[in-house]
Amino acid sequence: MAIVALVDEAEALLRRLVGVSDAAFREGQWEAVRDLVERRGRVLVVQRTGWGKSAVYFVATGLLRARGRGPTVIVSPLLALMRDQIAAGERAGLRAVTMNSANPDDWVDVATALADDAVDVLLVSPERLNNPRFREEQLPGLSERAGLLVVDEAHCISDWGHDFRPDYRRIHDLLTRLPEGTPVLATTATANARVVADVAEQLGAGGADVSTVRGSLARRSLRLGVLTLPRAADRLGWLAAHLGDLPGSGIVYTLTVAAAEDLAAVLRDAGHDVRAYTGSTDPADRIDAEQALRDNSVKALVATSALGMGFDKPDLGFVVHLGAPASPVAYYQQVGRAGRATERADVLLLPGVEDADIWHYFATVSMPRQEQARDVIAVLETRGRPTSTAALEAEVDVRRARLELLLKVLDVDGAVRRVRGGWEATGEPWNYDAERYSRVASARAAEADSMRAYLRGERCRMAFLQEALDDPSAVDCGICDVCSGPWYPLDVPASARAEAAGRLRRAGVPIEPRVQWPSGMARRGVQVSGRIPPDERTEAGRVVARLTDLGWGQRLRWTLDASAPDAAADGALLAACVDVLRGWGWDRRPEVIVSVPSRSRSALVGSLAAHLARVGKLPDLGPLGLRNGGPAGEPGGNSAFRLADVWDAWTVPPEMTAALRASPVVLLVDDLVDSRRTLTVAGRTLRRAGAAAVLPFALARVG
Ligand code: ADP
Ligand code: ZN
């Protein structure tokens, strides 16, 4: 009797939630709900997007709350997703709230509501679990009282997963702290057998039984295909010519920010209504762009993976990739956003030769380096008080983005701790887990091989992706380009290719001048701080391209690679440099050329300075002089270190000083710009020697 009543009650909740009066549970949904509510069990649900995973936890929450249990805590990775979740919960009559970095002012109200038991669902990001205030004030009470813990996108727990996030390792602590009999639900749409086993093991912490509900991951609405075109101009030309043929509105993914911006410009020039969406887009513009796509008021967003898990548009008509993601699992997750509520959605991949380089780059930046980790711990131990990330940056030679990642990893490993005012060492010994990192590195290599196999197309594309996720139900889809031949146009109209090629050849990216010295320079023995005085700054500069650009980026990556021989620049590159100078639009035309002395590429930089001098009819004053042998360290490193390295590295030879007096506007030529410290300090040296303006020019910039 009791069972029947529970089913009926659950079904009524489901119908309210989905807004369909005769809705019935889908296969597996009821089993999961029952396991959570009756057995108070731990359940792992691996089901495709759109199957109804959130329905499971909202229905379970309704039932548990009706039985007097505490609120459900949902750990979910993205704010955008949270907005949708709160709205969905409210449809089911559940009061849902969130505590995240965007609403600290509401925390007190939320905490009061929690204490009054007036909240049914609390959504938090994994980062929140490690916020000192949240950890101290909320977490202990919450884990004590939670009626249900939900871990969304649970593959992020596993370092076998394609999207492992250090913050998710906190969930393990939370699991061990839950009182016995607190049900736990973990959900994911993208986990292969190894990730499932790993997540199940972590869910079972403390000896709990874990039941797994796993369904077919096949997405029948998706028509998959791969179109290999030899050159970037062909791929861009294809998109410019055929984007309009794709159904509805959709997403064009690129691997880098530069590629997204370039491609958006090409598509706009071709008359398409598209917007770029990347990690460098302002948050407000991002929300606006998401809304425009939801409303079908743009044809496409040209996006990096920053348009991520949280984005939900059931009628998304297509997903195209310009450049392949690093693993079939990551690819499945991105294309899974299309066609959730449509009969058919088109999914096309246009791979590029440079994709593997980009995978390699992202794989290496995310791994902690042993010496750097030891330095960070040593500095925190010596200082013995909370230290901010900016202050740490002045003491250890690790760049900001990598430093932040490293601190997270060390935190999760227990060696450092985030406290108010920064970070401190815990005194716990830290061991470099070489075995784990090499394991992760070989998993990445295997994923890359698998992605290459996907591109070759020896098997039905959908079945291939399902098998990559160890889904045993894989059968041929019948509609992909392997099953039934190309469904997309194969031609690239000559005019579209020519347009794209012209755009790719177009050169020139600005570099903003530095206006601020990094903090903590005094600790590095350099007595500067605060703003750089206006009469010591450079003007805005130019480079031909970013190393990640679709056009010149590829060429310049080869030219500037550490293993490339030093040689004079070729005619095409020199012509591109002249184009950039022509299009500059400077306030004051340069009167002389000075170069930054280069150890490894003096022929390249020398040829550049000489050519620009000839074309612009400007005297080439040659390179700056070196003091004490020039810069000490290698390029790279973080800003405080790099600045200390180059501080006082250059001198202005007497004959150059004399020439500057007569012609004080300088074009300062270098090969590669990274932190901009070289240009900042060399520019300052010239300004102090009498230059009225310094215009930096280089071949490329990193990122
Ligand atoms: P997931 O979290 O697995 O991606 P959702 O829970 O967001 O999927 O559900 C996708 C859509 O299906 C939602 O619109 C939801 O209301 C609907 N839905 C879920 N379960 C059912 C069901 N049993 N019957 C009908 N519609 C359902
Ligand atoms: Zn197929």
mmCIF file of C-alpha atoms and ligand atoms in Angstrom, residues 460-461 476-480 483, ligand 2:
data_model
loop_
_atom_site.group_PDB
_atom_site.id
_atom_site.type_symbol
_atom_site.label_atom_id
_atom_site.label_comp_id
_atom_site.label_asym_id
_atom_site.label_seq_id
_atom_site.Cartn_x
_atom_site.Cartn_y
_atom_site.Cartn_z
ATOM 1 C CA CYS A 460 29.082 5.193 -37.264
ATOM 2 C CA ARG A 461 29.813 8.529 -35.569
ATOM 3 C CA ASP A 476 24.488 2.412 -35.999
ATOM 4 C CA CYS A 477 22.464 5.609 -36.150
ATOM 5 C CA GLY A 478 21.654 5.431 -39.852
ATOM 6 C CA ILE A 479 21.833 9.195 -40.378
ATOM 7 C CA CYS A 480 25.457 10.274 -39.850
ATOM 8 C CA CYS A 483 26.107 5.582 -42.148
HETATM 9 ZN ZN ZN B 2 25.730 6.643 -37.925
#
